[in-house]
Tab-separated table of C-alpha atoms and ligand atoms in Angstrom:
chain	number	residue	atom	x	y	z
A	1	ILE	CA	30.182	77.359	104.400
A	2	ASP	CA	29.377	73.619	103.395
A	3	ILE	CA	31.637	73.246	100.745
A	4	LYS	CA	30.046	69.889	99.438
A	5	SER	CA	26.784	71.588	99.418
A	6	LEU	CA	28.340	74.365	97.432
A	7	ARG	CA	29.642	72.563	94.948
A	8	SER	CA	26.093	70.324	94.186
A	9	ASP	CA	23.978	73.148	94.746
A	10	THR	CA	24.864	76.746	94.164
A	11	LYS	CA	21.911	78.147	95.288
A	12	GLY	CA	21.908	80.700	92.520
A	13	VAL	CA	25.687	82.034	93.320
A	14	VAL	CA	27.569	81.882	90.280
A	15	THR	CA	31.068	83.332	89.810
A	16	LEU	CA	31.953	85.048	86.636
A	17	ASP	CA	35.369	85.132	85.206
A	18	PRO	CA	35.770	85.235	81.890
A	19	GLY	CA	38.692	83.436	80.622
A	20	TYR	CA	39.211	81.960	84.075
A	21	LYS	CA	41.414	84.619	85.026
A	22	ASN	CA	41.608	83.806	88.347
A	23	THR	CA	39.714	80.524	88.537
A	24	GLY	CA	41.285	77.197	89.527
A	25	ALA	CA	39.306	74.534	87.596
A	26	CYS	CA	41.223	71.208	89.388
A	27	GLU	CA	44.112	70.484	91.869
A	28	SER	CA	47.480	69.416	90.306
A	29	ALA	CA	50.321	68.073	91.273
A	30	ILE	CA	51.989	67.980	87.794
A	31	THR	CA	53.573	71.521	86.854
A	32	PHE	CA	54.460	74.483	89.030
A	33	LEU	CA	54.500	77.929	87.783
A	34	ASP	CA	54.959	81.270	89.857
A	35	GLY	CA	54.456	83.907	87.196
A	36	GLU	CA	55.520	86.918	89.309
A	37	LYS	CA	58.739	84.912	90.029
A	38	GLY	CA	59.112	83.439	86.441
A	39	ILE	CA	59.434	80.105	87.954
A	40	LEU	CA	58.482	76.579	86.077
A	41	ARG	CA	58.604	73.439	87.487
A	42	TYR	CA	57.743	69.890	86.220
A	43	ARG	CA	57.002	67.516	89.102
A	44	GLY	CA	59.380	69.934	91.513
A	45	TYR	CA	62.331	69.751	88.890
A	46	ALA	CA	63.266	73.304	87.622
A	47	ILE	CA	62.781	73.413	84.010
A	48	GLU	CA	66.319	75.292	83.497
A	49	GLU	CA	67.769	71.995	84.574
A	50	LEU	CA	65.857	69.715	82.955
A	51	ALA	CA	66.454	71.722	79.821
A	52	GLU	CA	69.949	71.482	80.452
A	53	LYS	CA	70.085	68.115	81.724
A	54	ALA	CA	67.499	65.760	80.562
A	55	HIS	CA	66.465	64.134	77.380
A	56	PHE	CA	62.918	64.708	76.005
A	57	LEU	CA	61.958	60.932	76.834
A	58	GLU	CA	62.513	61.298	80.066
A	59	VAL	CA	60.765	64.080	80.738
A	60	CYS	CA	57.899	62.781	79.223
A	61	TYR	CA	57.881	59.945	81.805
A	62	LEU	CA	58.673	62.316	84.833
A	63	LEU	CA	55.477	64.439	83.799
A	64	ILE	CA	52.843	61.572	82.925
A	65	PHE	CA	54.327	58.886	85.668
A	66	GLY	CA	55.845	61.552	88.683
A	67	GLU	CA	58.825	60.456	88.660
A	68	LEU	CA	62.266	60.936	86.589
A	69	PRO	CA	62.558	56.930	85.543
A	70	THR	CA	65.488	54.558	86.137
A	71	LYS	CA	67.657	53.294	83.041
A	72	THR	CA	65.574	50.099	83.047
A	73	GLN	CA	62.102	51.746	83.026
A	74	LEU	CA	62.994	54.608	80.762
A	75	GLU	CA	64.436	51.392	78.050
A	76	LYS	CA	60.815	49.769	78.734
A	77	PHE	CA	58.881	53.064	78.247
A	78	HIS	CA	60.690	53.578	74.877
A	79	THR	CA	60.533	49.897	73.846
A	80	ASP	CA	56.723	50.031	74.933
A	81	ILE	CA	56.324	53.139	72.780
A	82	LYS	CA	58.418	51.832	69.730
A	83	ALA	CA	55.938	48.902	69.424
A	84	GLN	CA	52.862	50.691	69.117
A	85	SER	CA	54.311	53.605	66.719
A	86	HIS	CA	52.859	51.619	63.663
A	87	VAL	CA	49.678	53.249	62.074
A	88	ASP	CA	47.078	51.252	60.216
A	89	GLU	CA	47.081	51.672	56.497
A	90	ASP	CA	44.000	53.433	56.095
A	91	VAL	CA	45.185	56.174	58.197
A	92	LYS	CA	47.498	57.226	54.797
A	93	ARG	CA	44.394	56.923	52.852
A	94	ILE	CA	42.927	59.341	55.343
A	95	LEU	CA	45.997	61.686	55.052
A	96	ASP	CA	45.853	61.334	50.833
A	97	GLY	CA	42.403	62.413	51.171
A	98	PHE	CA	43.616	66.489	52.475
A	99	PRO	CA	44.627	68.992	49.982
A	100	LYS	CA	48.258	69.234	50.176
A	101	ALA	CA	47.775	72.913	51.323
A	102	ALA	CA	45.495	71.961	54.467
A	103	HIS	CA	46.939	73.480	57.312
A	104	PRO	CA	49.290	70.844	59.313
A	105	MET	CA	47.469	71.764	62.324
A	106	GLY	CA	43.921	70.795	60.668
A	107	VAL	CA	45.470	67.607	59.555
A	108	LEU	CA	46.925	66.099	62.740
A	109	SER	CA	43.646	67.049	64.746
A	110	SER	CA	41.804	64.830	62.248
A	111	LEU	CA	43.993	62.093	62.070
A	112	THR	CA	44.490	61.784	65.793
A	113	SER	CA	41.070	61.577	66.172
A	114	ALA	CA	40.826	59.028	63.657
A	115	LEU	CA	43.304	56.985	65.409
A	116	VAL	CA	40.046	55.889	67.385
A	117	ALA	CA	38.739	53.998	64.897
A	118	PHE	CA	41.638	51.798	64.237
A	119	ASN	CA	41.993	51.673	68.320
A	120	PRO	CA	38.704	51.292	69.917
A	121	SER	CA	39.969	49.593	73.246
A	122	SER	CA	41.599	52.898	73.771
A	123	VAL	CA	38.884	54.459	74.614
A	124	ASN	CA	37.003	52.756	77.750
A	125	VAL	CA	40.415	53.143	79.773
A	126	ASP	CA	39.189	51.673	83.614
A	127	SER	CA	42.496	50.583	85.012
A	128	GLU	CA	46.067	52.120	84.916
A	129	GLU	CA	47.254	49.053	82.443
A	130	ASP	CA	44.407	50.211	80.442
A	131	MET	CA	45.311	53.895	80.724
A	132	TYR	CA	49.213	52.618	80.152
A	133	LYS	CA	48.469	51.255	76.616
A	134	ALA	CA	46.426	54.157	74.986
A	135	ILE	CA	49.667	56.353	76.478
A	136	VAL	CA	52.250	54.310	74.926
A	137	LYS	CA	50.101	53.995	71.759
A	138	ILE	CA	49.946	57.982	71.341
A	139	LEU	CA	53.305	58.785	72.431
A	140	GLY	CA	54.343	56.248	69.731
A	141	LYS	CA	51.750	57.204	66.476
A	142	PHE	CA	51.749	61.139	67.131
A	143	PRO	CA	55.269	61.964	65.880
A	144	VAL	CA	54.782	59.322	62.748
A	145	LEU	CA	51.494	61.754	62.188
A	146	THR	CA	53.700	64.857	62.242
A	147	ALA	CA	56.292	63.661	60.139
A	148	TRP	CA	53.825	62.493	57.877
A	149	THR	CA	52.071	65.542	57.420
A	150	TYR	CA	54.950	67.550	56.725
A	151	ARG	CA	55.929	64.783	54.085
A	152	LYS	CA	52.548	64.624	52.569
A	153	ARG	CA	53.089	68.607	52.187
A	154	MET	CA	56.410	68.027	50.408
A	155	GLY	CA	55.399	65.348	48.384
A	156	LEU	CA	57.730	62.712	50.098
A	157	PRO	CA	57.314	58.981	50.241
A	158	LEU	CA	56.209	58.311	53.733
A	159	ASP	CA	57.839	55.629	56.084
A	160	TYR	CA	58.714	54.918	59.932
A	161	GLY	CA	62.192	55.824	60.640
A	162	GLY	CA	64.311	53.061	62.329
A	163	ASP	CA	64.085	51.107	65.267
A	164	SER	CA	67.457	52.060	66.745
A	165	LEU	CA	67.240	55.671	67.213
A	166	GLY	CA	66.133	57.893	70.583
A	167	TYR	CA	62.473	59.397	70.376
A	168	VAL	CA	63.386	62.745	69.401
A	169	ASP	CA	65.961	61.567	66.789
A	170	ASN	CA	63.851	59.045	64.705
A	171	PHE	CA	61.381	61.799	64.559
A	172	LEU	CA	64.132	63.779	62.752
A	173	LYS	CA	64.505	61.076	60.443
A	174	MET	CA	60.960	60.604	59.606
A	175	MET	CA	60.830	64.374	58.832
A	176	PHE	CA	64.117	64.802	56.641
A	177	LYS	CA	65.310	61.304	55.171
A	178	LYS	CA	66.193	61.819	51.888
A	179	PRO	CA	63.888	59.835	49.096
A	180	SER	CA	66.982	57.907	48.846
A	181	GLY	CA	67.008	56.869	52.627
A	182	GLU	CA	70.024	58.844	53.742
A	183	TYR	CA	69.797	60.375	57.064
A	184	THR	CA	72.540	61.463	59.217
A	185	THR	CA	71.747	62.769	62.962
A	186	ASN	CA	73.285	66.481	63.165
A	187	GLU	CA	73.735	66.791	66.705
A	188	THR	CA	73.091	70.437	67.243
A	189	VAL	CA	70.229	69.670	65.589
A	190	LEU	CA	69.210	66.999	67.949
A	191	GLU	CA	69.729	68.608	71.254
A	192	ALA	CA	68.222	71.870	70.119
A	193	LEU	CA	64.677	70.133	69.178
A	194	ASP	CA	65.595	68.064	72.217
A	195	LYS	CA	65.438	71.076	74.718
A	196	LEU	CA	62.613	72.550	72.948
A	197	LEU	CA	60.231	70.080	73.497
A	198	ILE	CA	61.052	70.013	76.895
A	199	LEU	CA	60.115	73.596	77.534
A	200	HIS	CA	57.123	72.964	75.814
A	201	ALA	CA	56.146	69.784	77.548
A	202	ASP	CA	53.964	71.002	80.064
A	203	HIS	CA	52.096	74.320	81.372
A	204	GLU	CA	49.583	73.810	83.705
A	205	GLN	CA	45.854	74.609	82.906
A	206	ASN	CA	46.818	76.322	79.467
A	207	CYS	CA	43.926	76.783	76.958
A	208	SER	CA	44.748	73.175	75.005
A	209	THR	CA	45.107	71.681	78.328
A	210	SER	CA	42.402	73.158	79.900
A	211	THR	CA	40.342	71.764	76.462
A	212	VAL	CA	41.882	67.944	76.912
A	213	ARG	CA	40.924	67.788	80.451
A	214	ILE	CA	37.197	69.148	79.772
A	215	VAL	CA	37.196	66.777	77.002
A	216	GLY	CA	38.315	63.727	78.542
A	217	SER	CA	36.113	64.529	81.931
A	218	SER	CA	32.880	63.244	80.077
A	219	HIS	CA	34.935	60.382	79.589
A	220	ALA	CA	35.616	60.602	75.997
A	221	GLY	CA	38.903	58.896	75.050
A	222	LEU	CA	42.665	59.783	75.503
A	223	PHE	CA	43.022	60.435	71.744
A	224	VAL	CA	40.135	62.385	71.003
A	225	SER	CA	41.013	64.817	74.157
A	226	ILE	CA	43.964	65.430	72.616
A	227	SER	CA	42.648	65.927	69.163
A	228	ALA	CA	40.628	68.836	70.416
A	229	GLY	CA	43.698	70.277	72.681
A	230	ILE	CA	45.492	70.065	69.154
A	231	ALA	CA	42.616	72.445	67.726
A	232	ALA	CA	42.371	74.533	71.188
A	233	LEU	CA	46.934	74.965	70.457
A	234	TRP	CA	46.132	76.111	66.724
A	235	GLY	CA	45.208	79.417	67.796
A	236	PRO	CA	47.270	82.728	67.087
A	237	LEU	CA	47.108	83.527	70.425
A	238	HIS	CA	47.977	80.137	71.978
A	239	GLY	CA	50.487	77.621	70.005
A	240	GLY	CA	49.766	79.684	66.494
A	241	ALA	CA	51.601	82.327	67.945
A	242	ASN	CA	54.982	80.803	66.845
A	243	GLN	CA	53.969	80.894	63.294
A	244	ALA	CA	52.289	84.391	63.804
A	245	VAL	CA	55.722	85.573	64.971
A	246	ILE	CA	57.844	84.466	62.265
A	247	GLU	CA	55.101	85.495	59.545
A	248	MET	CA	55.494	89.330	61.624
A	249	LEU	CA	59.227	89.187	61.663
A	250	GLU	CA	59.188	88.483	57.836
A	251	ALA	CA	56.331	91.395	57.244
A	252	ILE	CA	58.781	94.096	59.206
A	253	LYS	CA	61.685	92.422	57.360
A	254	GLU	CA	59.835	93.213	53.568
A	255	ASP	CA	58.359	96.346	55.249
A	256	GLY	CA	62.241	97.764	55.451
A	257	GLY	CA	62.965	96.834	59.326
A	258	ASP	CA	61.376	99.830	60.656
A	259	THR	CA	60.843	97.894	64.124
A	260	LYS	CA	59.125	101.470	65.685
A	261	LYS	CA	56.518	101.513	62.898
A	262	PHE	CA	55.275	98.013	64.441
A	263	MET	CA	55.896	99.164	68.006
A	264	ALA	CA	53.626	101.828	67.247
A	265	LYS	CA	50.969	99.782	65.685
A	266	ALA	CA	51.248	97.089	68.227
A	267	LYS	CA	49.888	100.344	70.906
A	268	ASP	CA	47.660	101.498	69.039
A	269	LYS	CA	43.996	100.367	70.216
A	270	ASP	CA	42.659	101.287	66.767
A	271	ASP	CA	44.858	98.670	65.296
A	272	PRO	CA	43.668	95.030	66.113
A	273	PHE	CA	47.803	94.478	65.215
A	274	ARG	CA	49.672	92.456	68.321
A	275	LEU	CA	53.088	92.484	68.811
A	276	MET	CA	52.986	88.324	68.805
A	277	GLY	CA	55.144	86.846	70.916
A	278	PHE	CA	54.677	89.424	73.637
A	279	GLY	CA	53.001	88.691	76.704
A	280	HIS	CA	51.369	86.133	78.698
A	281	ARG	CA	48.291	85.611	80.934
A	282	VAL	CA	50.381	84.031	83.886
A	283	TYR	CA	54.004	85.303	83.531
A	284	LYS	CA	54.170	89.232	84.726
A	285	ASN	CA	57.801	89.311	84.916
A	286	PHE	CA	59.470	87.239	82.638
A	287	ASP	CA	58.891	83.762	81.003
A	288	PRO	CA	61.592	81.592	81.803
A	289	ARG	CA	60.943	79.499	78.815
A	290	ALA	CA	62.038	82.233	76.798
A	291	LYS	CA	65.383	83.232	78.226
A	292	ILE	CA	66.507	79.674	77.785
A	293	ILE	CA	65.570	79.827	74.200
A	294	LYS	CA	66.986	82.780	73.201
A	295	LYS	CA	70.329	81.620	74.471
A	296	ALA	CA	69.381	78.358	72.410
A	297	ALA	CA	68.465	80.423	69.230
A	298	ASP	CA	71.927	82.589	69.435
A	299	ASP	CA	74.129	78.585	69.940
A	300	VAL	CA	71.982	76.961	67.236
A	301	LEU	CA	72.536	79.678	64.645
A	302	GLU	CA	76.134	80.082	65.690
A	303	ASN	CA	76.666	75.996	65.430
A	304	LEU	CA	74.745	75.644	61.888
A	305	GLY	CA	76.564	78.721	60.964
A	306	ILE	CA	73.460	80.364	60.111
A	307	GLU	CA	73.115	84.388	59.653
A	308	ASP	CA	69.246	85.128	60.126
A	309	GLU	CA	68.399	88.686	59.904
A	310	ILE	CA	64.891	88.103	61.515
A	311	LEU	CA	67.085	87.326	64.649
A	312	ASP	CA	68.518	90.795	64.696
A	313	ILE	CA	64.880	92.046	64.186
A	314	ALA	CA	63.445	90.127	66.752
A	315	LYS	CA	66.297	90.979	69.245
A	316	ALA	CA	65.513	94.979	68.183
A	317	LEU	CA	62.176	94.131	69.273
A	318	GLU	CA	62.590	92.736	72.602
A	319	LYS	CA	65.047	95.365	73.329
A	320	GLU	CA	62.559	98.525	72.035
A	321	ALA	CA	59.371	96.646	73.971
A	322	LEU	CA	61.303	96.085	77.181
A	323	GLU	CA	62.325	100.028	77.422
A	324	ASP	CA	58.933	101.202	76.349
A	325	PRO	CA	56.416	102.294	79.168
A	326	TYR	CA	53.586	100.528	77.310
A	327	PHE	CA	55.020	97.332	77.303
A	328	VAL	CA	56.562	97.622	80.532
A	329	ASP	CA	53.403	98.901	82.074
A	330	ARG	CA	51.545	96.180	80.973
A	331	LYS	CA	54.108	93.435	81.872
A	332	LEU	CA	54.407	92.302	78.437
A	333	TYR	CA	57.984	90.013	77.813
A	334	PRO	CA	58.777	87.760	75.329
A	335	ASN	CA	56.957	84.284	75.902
A	336	VAL	CA	58.272	80.868	74.951
A	337	ASP	CA	57.089	81.359	71.172
A	338	PHE	CA	59.049	84.872	70.639
A	339	TYR	CA	62.374	82.802	69.898
A	340	SER	CA	61.051	79.335	69.125
A	341	GLY	CA	60.437	79.872	65.422
A	342	ILE	CA	63.653	81.540	64.893
A	343	ILE	CA	65.356	78.114	65.611
A	344	TYR	CA	62.623	75.969	64.058
A	345	ARG	CA	63.390	77.782	61.244
A	346	ALA	CA	67.442	77.438	61.333
A	347	LEU	CA	66.469	73.541	61.532
A	348	GLY	CA	64.775	73.279	58.381
A	349	ILE	CA	61.128	72.925	59.331
A	350	PRO	CA	58.887	74.977	57.705
A	351	VAL	CA	56.694	77.914	59.197
A	352	GLU	CA	53.229	75.533	59.041
A	353	MET	CA	55.073	73.491	60.970
A	354	PHE	CA	55.917	75.256	64.089
A	355	THR	CA	52.720	74.938	65.902
A	356	PRO	CA	52.680	71.041	64.971
A	357	MET	CA	56.080	71.040	66.777
A	358	PHE	CA	54.743	73.067	69.496
A	359	ALA	CA	52.038	70.337	69.818
A	360	LEU	CA	54.656	67.178	69.866
A	361	GLY	CA	56.237	68.954	72.789
A	362	ARG	CA	52.979	69.404	74.639
A	363	LEU	CA	52.069	65.852	74.093
A	364	PRO	CA	53.610	64.581	77.055
A	365	GLY	CA	52.015	67.374	78.892
A	366	TRP	CA	48.390	66.605	77.880
A	367	ILE	CA	48.698	63.001	78.558
A	368	ALA	CA	49.543	63.958	82.129
A	369	GLN	CA	46.886	66.016	83.007
A	370	TRP	CA	44.386	63.982	81.302
A	371	ARG	CA	45.611	60.893	83.149
A	372	GLU	CA	45.815	62.805	86.700
A	373	MET	CA	41.883	64.280	86.033
A	374	ARG	CA	40.787	60.303	85.278
A	375	LEU	CA	42.967	59.197	88.149
A	376	ASN	CA	41.307	61.656	90.517
A	377	LYS	CA	38.058	60.827	89.572
A	378	GLU	CA	37.530	64.048	88.747
A	379	PRO	CA	33.945	65.227	87.901
A	380	ILE	CA	32.645	66.197	84.071
A	381	GLY	CA	33.881	69.888	83.452
A	382	ARG	CA	30.634	72.449	83.235
A	383	PRO	CA	31.291	76.254	83.133
A	384	ARG	CA	28.248	77.811	84.346
A	385	GLN	CA	26.862	81.336	82.837
A	386	ILE	CA	25.195	84.491	83.571
A	387	TYR	CA	22.746	84.565	80.995
A	388	THR	CA	21.734	87.816	79.783
A	389	GLY	CA	19.303	87.227	76.703
A	390	GLU	CA	15.776	87.941	76.841
A	391	THR	CA	13.468	87.100	79.268
A	392	LEU	CA	10.031	85.367	78.299
A	393	ARG	CA	8.687	85.624	75.169
A	394	SER	CA	5.447	84.613	73.171
A	395	PHE	CA	5.697	82.566	70.082
A	396	VAL	CA	5.124	84.476	66.420
A	397	SER	CA	4.258	82.363	63.453
A	398	VAL	CA	6.365	82.904	60.244
A	399	GLU	CA	3.500	84.893	58.515
A	400	LYS	CA	2.978	87.421	61.470
A	401	ARG	CA	6.542	88.262	61.996
B	501	ACO	N1	51.106	93.425	72.086
B	501	ACO	C1	50.576	94.383	72.368
B	501	ACO	N2	49.417	94.630	73.551
B	501	ACO	C2	49.385	93.601	73.911
B	501	ACO	C3	49.944	92.406	73.478
B	501	ACO	C4	50.475	92.379	72.573
B	501	ACO	N3	51.419	91.372	72.239
B	501	ACO	N4	49.016	91.528	74.398
B	501	ACO	C5	48.254	91.890	75.230
B	501	ACO	N5	48.429	93.609	75.227
B	501	ACO	C6	47.532	94.159	75.971
B	501	ACO	C7	46.303	94.567	75.576
B	501	ACO	O1	45.783	94.943	74.481
B	501	ACO	C8	45.639	94.785	77.166
B	501	ACO	O2	45.801	96.487	76.716
B	501	ACO	P1	44.515	97.324	77.475
B	501	ACO	O3	45.211	96.771	79.394
B	501	ACO	O4	44.945	98.465	77.241
B	501	ACO	O5	43.697	97.015	76.943
B	501	ACO	C9	46.447	94.608	78.081
B	501	ACO	O6	48.165	94.065	77.191
B	501	ACO	C10	46.384	92.769	78.953
B	501	ACO	O7	45.858	92.133	77.458
B	501	ACO	P2	45.134	90.966	77.687
B	501	ACO	O8	44.593	90.521	75.817
B	501	ACO	O9	43.987	91.427	78.264
B	501	ACO	O10	45.891	89.626	77.950
B	501	ACO	P3	45.557	88.280	78.369
B	501	ACO	O11	45.920	87.468	79.783
B	501	ACO	O12	44.044	87.991	78.183
B	501	ACO	O13	46.249	87.732	76.801
B	501	ACO	C11	47.737	86.959	75.558
B	501	ACO	C12	47.213	87.016	76.770
B	501	ACO	C13	46.717	86.254	74.741
B	501	ACO	C14	48.900	85.884	75.500
B	501	ACO	C15	47.990	87.977	74.813
B	501	ACO	O14	49.089	88.397	75.716
B	501	ACO	C16	48.458	88.167	73.098
B	501	ACO	O15	47.568	88.033	72.421
B	501	ACO	N6	49.739	87.905	73.152
B	501	ACO	C17	50.297	87.838	71.487
B	501	ACO	C18	49.904	86.191	71.246
B	501	ACO	C19	51.017	85.266	71.637
B	501	ACO	O16	52.113	85.519	71.743
B	501	ACO	N7	50.341	84.439	72.201
B	501	ACO	C20	51.697	83.078	72.707
B	501	ACO	C21	51.032	83.142	74.592
B	501	ACO	S1	52.131	81.811	75.135
B	501	ACO	C22	51.024	80.645	74.510
B	501	ACO	O17	50.234	80.259	74.636
B	501	ACO	C23	52.408	79.480	74.258
């Protein structure tokens, strides 16, 4: 078979694969995932080792540029990001225009798109140097937009943390600094958030990442591609699951804590209810991130001295599901989002901000995948279809219909 001619002319042959369950859209050297064995690696490094030993900014660099940075490279990267972290004052006015109760994911997607208006040079990136400039800009500005979206909801003043803090610590400061200016780093909170961000940083061709690649493949700029990725992540079947999990656990608690009743609902095919935080398109054994997060949730609650009934309900659900033939047969295991919300809650992050936190973590993955797509000079993404509509019909004027 002449692959090249197949690529340019399908000769009427189209593969139909709804949901792209078996279709690869690209070659990628970023993330390795074996769903049967529960393996996840970024650029060859095991997720377990990165979560334990690395910091989020190092992982950003690793994902985007392919190697762990030297100390000098890391310092330069951080300095370049900090230099680009200010956003135009008009962006504040756009933020002010949103209703206070607007969902933060919608606000974030819009603001990220709006950044293009203030940074037009970020769109046409033909050299690696131009790409680098766009990358440090979005890495600098996105945490600011995320923290501001939260503070706007809370009616708190907006500002930019401080220059001396690390990337994640500075984000926490922007989020939680008291109106008096007071902020103290809590090491437990910082460590837990760093770990969560690393665990969310990339996951090969998931829904939002594929969206970023496909939007970017038309040579739309990095910022709008990421804005589209944020929109894709918002849905409850993807990143929005972390919010949906906590809402589900709360509902079970409110209802008296009968987990069996909700298990039965999840198995009932006439009931649209699904056990949120369970199941994964690729992991059919276990989600390695969920294992790490479950342990981190235990540690964080213990270190912060928090007792959360919701964690007990989550553990009961997991135990029942692991013994239930419905879940076992369909290989449905807790995914990354099953326990992440419990940690976010313990860190004082409100439930509507859970998915924006996921977006903050996934940002380097989106960037890395967009950069790889551009450097590989991939063609525009354009799936085919099988047409199932009417055959040729004659037009009938409105009077005669
Ligand atoms: N609760 C109950 N049943 C489920 C669940 C669930 N959470 N997930 C899948 N199933 C069932 C389906 O009803 C289907 O049953 P059937 O074979 O009898 O029809 C079977 O398991 C296969 O499910 P699909 O929806 O075909 O699997 P798919 O790979 O398309 O979907 C998804 C994966 C979207 C993650 C799904 O498992 C789900 O909706 N989970 C809940 C939402 C969630 O947690 N999403 C986060 C995913 S991780 C992430 O994006 C970060």
